[in-house]
PDB file of C-alpha atoms in Angstrom:
ATOM      1  CA  MET A   1      94.730  79.695 104.927  1.00 54.00           C
ATOM      2  CA  ALA A   2      98.034  81.431 105.556  1.00 55.00           C
ATOM      3  CA  ARG A   3      99.346  81.071 109.076  1.00 62.00           C
ATOM      4  CA  SER A   4      99.424  84.375 110.978  1.00 63.00           C
ATOM      5  CA  VAL A   5     102.856  85.731 111.892  1.00 67.00           C
ATOM      6  CA  VAL A   6     103.449  86.489 115.567  1.00 75.00           C
ATOM      7  CA  ARG A   7     105.344  89.707 116.244  1.00 82.00           C
ATOM      8  CA  PRO A   8     107.707  90.289 117.799  1.00 92.00           C
ATOM      9  CA  ALA A   9     109.238  86.914 117.018  1.00 93.00           C
ATOM     10  CA  PRO A  10     110.807  85.462 120.177  1.00 93.00           C
ATOM     11  CA  PRO A  11     114.528  84.701 120.319  1.00 96.00           C
ATOM     12  CA  ARG A  12     115.491  81.183 119.309  1.00 95.00           C
ATOM     13  CA  VAL A  13     117.737  80.323 122.240  1.00 95.00           C
ATOM     14  CA  SER A  14     118.781  76.801 123.187  1.00 95.00           C
ATOM     15  CA  SER A  15     120.996  75.386 125.907  1.00 94.00           C
ATOM     16  CA  PRO A  16     124.693  74.899 125.151  1.00 96.00           C
ATOM     17  CA  ASP A  17     125.332  71.354 123.948  1.00 95.00           C
ATOM     18  CA  LEU A  18     127.691  70.058 126.631  1.00 96.00           C
ATOM     19  CA  PRO A  19     128.796  66.478 127.349  1.00 94.00           C
ATOM     20  CA  ASN A  20     128.117  64.925 130.739  1.00 92.00           C
ATOM     21  CA  ARG A  21     131.816  64.980 131.608  1.00 94.00           C
ATOM     22  CA  LEU A  22     134.336  67.741 130.978  1.00 96.00           C
ATOM     23  CA  GLU A  23     138.092  67.607 131.434  1.00 95.00           C
ATOM     24  CA  ASP A  24     139.722  70.159 133.730  1.00 95.00           C
ATOM     25  CA  GLY A  25     141.411  72.849 131.670  1.00 94.00           C
ATOM     26  CA  VAL A  26     144.029  75.551 132.200  1.00 94.00           C
ATOM     27  CA  PRO A  27     143.204  78.777 130.337  1.00 95.00           C
ATOM     28  CA  ARG A  28     145.746  80.358 128.029  1.00 95.00           C
ATOM     29  CA  ARG A  29     145.770  82.901 125.253  1.00 97.00           C
ATOM     30  CA  GLY A  30     144.934  81.541 121.801  1.00 97.00           C
ATOM     31  CA  MET A  31     144.204  78.011 123.029  1.00 97.00           C
ATOM     32  CA  ASP A  32     141.953  75.559 121.192  1.00 97.00           C
ATOM     33  CA  ALA A  33     139.795  74.028 123.925  1.00 97.00           C
ATOM     34  CA  HIS A  34     137.208  71.309 123.426  1.00 97.00           C
ATOM     35  CA  GLN A  35     135.048  69.782 126.172  1.00 97.00           C
ATOM     36  CA  GLN A  36     136.986  71.431 129.003  1.00 97.00           C
ATOM     37  CA  ARG A  37     135.912  72.958 132.296  1.00 97.00           C
ATOM     38  CA  PHE A  38     137.630  75.968 133.825  1.00 96.00           C
ATOM     39  CA  ALA A  39     136.723  76.227 137.523  1.00 94.00           C
ATOM     40  CA  GLY A  40     137.732  78.536 140.347  1.00 91.00           C
ATOM     41  CA  LEU A  41     139.693  80.966 138.193  1.00 91.00           C
ATOM     42  CA  ASP A  42     141.077  84.067 139.906  1.00 88.00           C
ATOM     43  CA  ALA A  43     143.265  87.129 139.254  1.00 86.00           C
ATOM     44  CA  SER A  44     143.324  87.975 135.520  1.00 93.00           C
ATOM     45  CA  VAL A  45     142.527  85.403 132.833  1.00 95.00           C
ATOM     46  CA  ASP A  46     143.748  85.754 129.236  1.00 96.00           C
ATOM     47  CA  LEU A  47     141.705  83.783 126.696  1.00 97.00           C
ATOM     48  CA  ALA A  48     142.083  86.308 123.900  1.00 97.00           C
ATOM     49  CA  HIS A  49     141.785  84.757 120.415  1.00 98.00           C
ATOM     50  CA  ALA A  50     141.037  81.359 121.963  1.00 98.00           C
ATOM     51  CA  SER A  51     138.535  78.870 120.589  1.00 98.00           C
ATOM     52  CA  LEU A  52     136.244  77.324 123.201  1.00 98.00           C
ATOM     53  CA  GLU A  53     133.832  74.630 122.073  1.00 98.00           C
ATOM     54  CA  GLU A  54     131.577  72.670 124.442  1.00 98.00           C
ATOM     55  CA  CYS A  55     133.261  74.255 127.461  1.00 98.00           C
ATOM     56  CA  ALA A  56     132.222  75.593 130.875  1.00 97.00           C
ATOM     57  CA  ILE A  57     133.586  78.357 133.086  1.00 97.00           C
ATOM     58  CA  ASP A  58     132.370  77.941 136.658  1.00 96.00           C
ATOM     59  CA  ASP A  59     132.756  79.918 139.894  1.00 95.00           C
ATOM     60  CA  ALA A  60     135.419  82.320 138.638  1.00 95.00           C
ATOM     61  CA  ALA A  61     136.318  85.434 140.635  1.00 95.00           C
ATOM     62  CA  VAL A  62     138.637  87.508 138.467  1.00 96.00           C
ATOM     63  CA  ASP A  63     139.778  91.077 137.999  1.00 95.00           C
ATOM     64  CA  SER A  64     139.502  90.660 134.232  1.00 96.00           C
ATOM     65  CA  LEU A  65     138.527  88.019 131.710  1.00 97.00           C
ATOM     66  CA  ASP A  66     139.971  88.742 128.271  1.00 97.00           C
ATOM     67  CA  LEU A  67     138.054  87.088 125.424  1.00 97.00           C
ATOM     68  CA  LEU A  68     139.111  89.529 122.711  1.00 97.00           C
ATOM     69  CA  GLY A  69     138.568  87.951 119.287  1.00 97.00           C
ATOM     70  CA  ALA A  70     137.681  84.584 120.806  1.00 98.00           C
ATOM     71  CA  THR A  71     135.259  82.025 119.348  1.00 98.00           C
ATOM     72  CA  LEU A  72     132.706  80.608 121.804  1.00 98.00           C
ATOM     73  CA  ILE A  73     130.521  77.716 120.688  1.00 98.00           C
ATOM     74  CA  ASP A  74     128.290  75.871 123.155  1.00 98.00           C
ATOM     75  CA  VAL A  75     129.764  77.545 126.245  1.00 98.00           C
ATOM     76  CA  SER A  76     128.250  77.828 129.724  1.00 98.00           C
ATOM     77  CA  VAL A  77     129.420  80.438 132.252  1.00 97.00           C
ATOM     78  CA  SER A  78     128.046  80.267 135.799  1.00 97.00           C
ATOM     79  CA  ASN A  79     128.564  82.394 138.904  1.00 97.00           C
ATOM     80  CA  LEU A  80     131.153  84.635 137.284  1.00 97.00           C
ATOM     81  CA  ARG A  81     132.379  87.532 139.390  1.00 97.00           C
ATOM     82  CA  ALA A  82     134.511  89.855 137.291  1.00 97.00           C
ATOM     83  CA  ALA A  83     135.423  93.515 137.301  1.00 97.00           C
ATOM     84  CA  SER A  84     135.591  93.419 133.508  1.00 97.00           C
ATOM     85  CA  VAL A  85     134.955  90.973 130.679  1.00 97.00           C
ATOM     86  CA  SER A  86     136.315  92.030 127.305  1.00 97.00           C
ATOM     87  CA  ALA A  87     134.557  90.084 124.563  1.00 97.00           C
ATOM     88  CA  ARG A  88     135.176  92.587 121.789  1.00 97.00           C
ATOM     89  CA  ASP A  89     135.047  91.138 118.271  1.00 98.00           C
ATOM     90  CA  THR A  90     134.079  87.699 119.546  1.00 98.00           C
ATOM     91  CA  THR A  91     132.140  85.094 117.586  1.00 98.00           C
ATOM     92  CA  ILE A  92     129.422  83.551 119.748  1.00 98.00           C
ATOM     93  CA  ARG A  93     127.093  80.646 119.060  1.00 97.00           C
ATOM     94  CA  ARG A  94     125.096  79.388 122.028  1.00 98.00           C
ATOM     95  CA  LEU A  95     126.537  81.073 125.115  1.00 98.00           C
ATOM     96  CA  ARG A  96     124.693  81.018 128.438  1.00 98.00           C
ATOM     97  CA  VAL A  97     125.789  83.204 131.369  1.00 98.00           C
ATOM     98  CA  THR A  98     124.002  82.444 134.640  1.00 98.00           C
ATOM     99  CA  GLY A  99     124.343  84.226 137.979  1.00 97.00           C
ATOM    100  CA  GLY A 100     127.207  86.295 139.264  1.00 97.00           C
ATOM    101  CA  ARG A 101     128.175  89.927 138.936  1.00 97.00           C
ATOM    102  CA  ILE A 102     130.126  91.688 136.185  1.00 98.00           C
ATOM    103  CA  GLY A 103     131.390  95.251 136.258  1.00 97.00           C
ATOM    104  CA  THR A 104     131.816  95.747 132.504  1.00 98.00           C
ATOM    105  CA  LEU A 105     130.693  93.277 129.835  1.00 98.00           C
ATOM    106  CA  ASP A 106     132.056  94.545 126.521  1.00 98.00           C
ATOM    107  CA  LEU A 107     130.652  92.883 123.399  1.00 98.00           C
ATOM    108  CA  THR A 108     131.613  95.665 121.013  1.00 98.00           C
ATOM    109  CA  GLY A 109     131.741  94.427 117.415  1.00 97.00           C
ATOM    110  CA  ALA A 110     130.746  90.880 118.371  1.00 98.00           C
ATOM    111  CA  GLN A 111     128.991  88.450 116.026  1.00 98.00           C
ATOM    112  CA  VAL A 112     126.365  86.830 118.229  1.00 98.00           C
ATOM    113  CA  ALA A 113     123.979  83.956 117.561  1.00 97.00           C
ATOM    114  CA  GLU A 114     122.153  82.651 120.653  1.00 97.00           C
ATOM    115  CA  LEU A 115     123.138  84.398 123.863  1.00 98.00           C
ATOM    116  CA  GLU A 116     121.346  84.016 127.176  1.00 98.00           C
ATOM    117  CA  LEU A 117     122.034  86.201 130.208  1.00 98.00           C
ATOM    118  CA  ARG A 118     120.129  85.012 133.253  1.00 98.00           C
ATOM    119  CA  ASP A 119     120.119  86.422 136.817  1.00 98.00           C
ATOM    120  CA  VAL A 120     123.284  88.479 136.306  1.00 98.00           C
ATOM    121  CA  ARG A 121     124.081  91.877 137.805  1.00 98.00           C
ATOM    122  CA  ILE A 122     125.973  94.026 135.301  1.00 98.00           C
ATOM    123  CA  ASP A 123     127.112  97.594 135.820  1.00 98.00           C
ATOM    124  CA  TYR A 124     127.815  98.314 132.161  1.00 98.00           C
ATOM    125  CA  LEU A 125     126.788  96.163 129.193  1.00 98.00           C
ATOM    126  CA  THR A 126     127.694  97.248 125.670  1.00 97.00           C
ATOM    127  CA  LEU A 127     126.812  95.694 122.330  1.00 97.00           C
ATOM    128  CA  ALA A 128     127.992  98.707 120.353  1.00 97.00           C
ATOM    129  CA  GLY A 129     128.483  97.935 116.677  1.00 97.00           C
ATOM    130  CA  SER A 130     127.627  94.267 117.160  1.00 97.00           C
ATOM    131  CA  HIS A 131     125.555  92.049 114.884  1.00 98.00           C
ATOM    132  CA  ALA A 132     123.474  89.981 117.261  1.00 97.00           C
ATOM    133  CA  GLU A 133     120.495  87.688 116.899  1.00 97.00           C
ATOM    134  CA  ASP A 134     118.566  85.475 119.295  1.00 98.00           C
ATOM    135  CA  ILE A 135     119.353  87.053 122.661  1.00 98.00           C
ATOM    136  CA  LEU A 136     117.376  86.479 125.849  1.00 98.00           C
ATOM    137  CA  VAL A 137     118.105  88.604 128.927  1.00 98.00           C
ATOM    138  CA  SER A 138     116.168  87.393 131.965  1.00 98.00           C
ATOM    139  CA  GLY A 139     116.141  88.470 135.615  1.00 98.00           C
ATOM    140  CA  CYS A 140     119.093  90.814 135.145  1.00 98.00           C
ATOM    141  CA  THR A 141     119.856  94.173 136.745  1.00 97.00           C
ATOM    142  CA  ILE A 142     121.894  96.483 134.511  1.00 97.00           C
ATOM    143  CA  ARG A 143     122.994 100.015 135.292  1.00 97.00           C
ATOM    144  CA  ALA A 144     123.841 101.121 131.753  1.00 97.00           C
ATOM    145  CA  LEU A 145     122.907  99.346 128.509  1.00 97.00           C
ATOM    146  CA  ASP A 146     124.892 100.633 125.537  1.00 96.00           C
ATOM    147  CA  LEU A 147     123.558  99.737 122.050  1.00 96.00           C
ATOM    148  CA  PRO A 148     124.828 102.390 119.604  1.00 96.00           C
ATOM    149  CA  HIS A 149     124.976 101.186 115.987  1.00 96.00           C
ATOM    150  CA  ALA A 150     124.135  97.619 117.002  1.00 97.00           C
ATOM    151  CA  THR A 151     122.112  95.448 114.634  1.00 97.00           C
ATOM    152  CA  LEU A 152     119.732  93.360 116.752  1.00 97.00           C
ATOM    153  CA  THR A 153     117.347  90.616 115.653  1.00 97.00           C
ATOM    154  CA  ARG A 154     115.020  88.599 117.903  1.00 97.00           C
ATOM    155  CA  VAL A 155     116.053  90.055 121.257  1.00 97.00           C
ATOM    156  CA  ALA A 156     113.862  89.912 124.370  1.00 97.00           C
ATOM    157  CA  PHE A 157     114.081  91.081 127.971  1.00 97.00           C
ATOM    158  CA  ASP A 158     112.192  89.401 130.803  1.00 96.00           C
ATOM    159  CA  ASP A 159     111.942  90.878 134.312  1.00 97.00           C
ATOM    160  CA  CYS A 160     114.985  93.112 133.832  1.00 97.00           C
ATOM    161  CA  ARG A 161     115.828  96.541 135.213  1.00 96.00           C
ATOM    162  CA  VAL A 162     118.160  99.132 133.752  1.00 96.00           C
ATOM    163  CA  ASP A 163     118.962 102.728 134.649  1.00 95.00           C
ATOM    164  CA  GLU A 164     119.878 104.065 131.215  1.00 93.00           C
ATOM    165  CA  VAL A 165     119.699 102.749 127.647  1.00 94.00           C
ATOM    166  CA  ASP A 166     121.699 104.253 124.784  1.00 94.00           C
ATOM    167  CA  PRO A 167     120.098 103.026 121.516  1.00 94.00           C
ATOM    168  CA  ARG A 168     121.566 105.700 119.224  1.00 93.00           C
ATOM    169  CA  GLY A 169     121.955 104.379 115.690  1.00 94.00           C
ATOM    170  CA  MET A 170     120.566 100.964 116.631  1.00 95.00           C
ATOM    171  CA  ARG A 171     118.887  98.880 113.948  1.00 95.00           C
ATOM    172  CA  SER A 172     116.362  96.394 115.257  1.00 94.00           C
ATOM    173  CA  ALA A 173     113.960  93.693 114.154  1.00 95.00           C
ATOM    174  CA  ASP A 174     111.790  91.752 116.603  1.00 95.00           C
ATOM    175  CA  VAL A 175     113.338  93.484 119.627  1.00 96.00           C
ATOM    176  CA  ASP A 176     110.962  93.133 122.586  1.00 96.00           C
ATOM    177  CA  LEU A 177     111.564  95.648 125.392  1.00 95.00           C
ATOM    178  CA  ARG A 178     108.313  95.016 127.268  1.00 95.00           C
ATOM    179  CA  GLY A 179     110.155  93.134 130.014  1.00 95.00           C
ATOM    180  CA  LEU A 180     112.728  95.903 130.481  1.00 94.00           C
ATOM    181  CA  ASP A 181     112.024  98.410 133.253  1.00 93.00           C
ATOM    182  CA  ALA A 182     114.175 101.325 132.067  1.00 91.00           C
ATOM    183  CA  VAL A 183     114.563 104.649 133.851  1.00 89.00           C
ATOM    184  CA  GLY A 184     115.520 106.460 130.658  1.00 87.00           C
ATOM    185  CA  PHE A 185     116.475 106.238 126.985  1.00 87.00           C
ATOM    186  CA  LEU A 186     119.035 108.619 125.507  1.00 87.00           C
ATOM    187  CA  ASP A 187     117.381 108.713 122.064  1.00 86.00           C
ATOM    188  CA  VAL A 188     113.791 107.524 121.724  1.00 85.00           C
ATOM    189  CA  LEU A 189     113.815 107.998 117.943  1.00 84.00           C
ATOM    190  CA  SER A 190     116.346 105.159 117.723  1.00 86.00           C
ATOM    191  CA  LEU A 191     113.722 102.813 119.187  1.00 89.00           C
ATOM    192  CA  ARG A 192     112.140 102.478 115.758  1.00 88.00           C
ATOM    193  CA  GLY A 193     111.161  98.844 115.205  1.00 88.00           C
ATOM    194  CA  VAL A 194     111.124  97.762 118.877  1.00 92.00           C
ATOM    195  CA  THR A 195     108.071  96.571 120.810  1.00 92.00           C
ATOM    196  CA  LEU A 196     107.017  98.478 123.946  1.00 90.00           C
ATOM    197  CA  SER A 197     104.092  98.023 126.320  1.00 91.00           C
ATOM    198  CA  SER A 198     101.334 100.645 126.475  1.00 89.00           C
ATOM    199  CA  LEU A 199     102.540 101.609 129.969  1.00 88.00           C
ATOM    200  CA  GLN A 200     106.077 102.157 128.677  1.00 85.00           C
ATOM    201  CA  VAL A 201     104.736 104.345 125.877  1.00 84.00           C
ATOM    202  CA  GLU A 202     102.715 106.391 128.378  1.00 84.00           C
ATOM    203  CA  ARG A 203     105.810 106.953 130.500  1.00 83.00           C
ATOM    204  CA  LEU A 204     107.857 107.948 127.457  1.00 78.00           C
ATOM    205  CA  ALA A 205     105.178 110.171 125.932  1.00 79.00           C
ATOM    206  CA  PRO A 206     106.810 113.455 127.071  1.00 79.00           C
ATOM    207  CA  VAL A 207     110.158 112.344 125.639  1.00 77.00           C
ATOM    208  CA  PHE A 208     108.525 111.302 122.354  1.00 76.00           C
ATOM    209  CA  ALA A 209     106.836 114.695 122.177  1.00 76.00           C
ATOM    210  CA  VAL A 210     110.104 116.568 122.654  1.00 75.00           C
ATOM    211  CA  ALA A 211     111.828 114.397 120.046  1.00 74.00           C
ATOM    212  CA  ALA A 212     109.021 115.161 117.585  1.00 73.00           C
ATOM    213  CA  GLY A 213     109.238 118.881 118.261  1.00 80.00           C
ATOM    214  CA  ILE A 214     105.867 119.062 120.014  1.00 81.00           C
ATOM    215  CA  ASP A 215     105.374 121.710 122.684  1.00 75.00           C
ATOM    216  CA  VAL A 216     103.150 120.176 125.347  1.00 75.00           C
ATOM    217  CA  ARG A 217     101.498 122.576 127.794  1.00 78.00           C
ATOM    218  CA  ASP A 218      98.628 122.183 130.289  1.00 79.00           C
TER     219      ASP A 218
END
């Protein structure tokens, strides 16, 4: 007998593979870092076009963290406090971000495989134009979630809150929004392919009706 397929398929997220001991590192643009720990960073940090493999960034309080075009493989980030993190056009494989607060987290155009955001407060999170699979967002509070023209596969939210979601042009497969308490969606027709709870659908019913051209009157 064929085995039944569970939908939506959950994200396949694993912990970054880090050694027990990491060498202290000094961040610099374009560096090739392996098994290094960057702790207590402040001011502005430039890691654009760097390659970080089996690395950790801990307890940083920065104005900006520039990861433009960087490659992050098996990286852990904990208790990051940053006004802005630019991770545009990054390549990510197994990145975990835990705790802290981020003003803007920009993942525009990123290639993502295994990303976990846990217990983070984010004012503005964008994955615009990204190709991302296996993302778990848990216990996070987000003011604005920007997803235009993103291609998302196996993405789930758990106990998260967001004020506004922009899914315009999003393409999704196995995207589970049942754990996302959202105040509003800018374009409900772009939610095609996602999974919602019955309560979420009830709340969005008036918006769905308007989008479908239905005049609802009591």
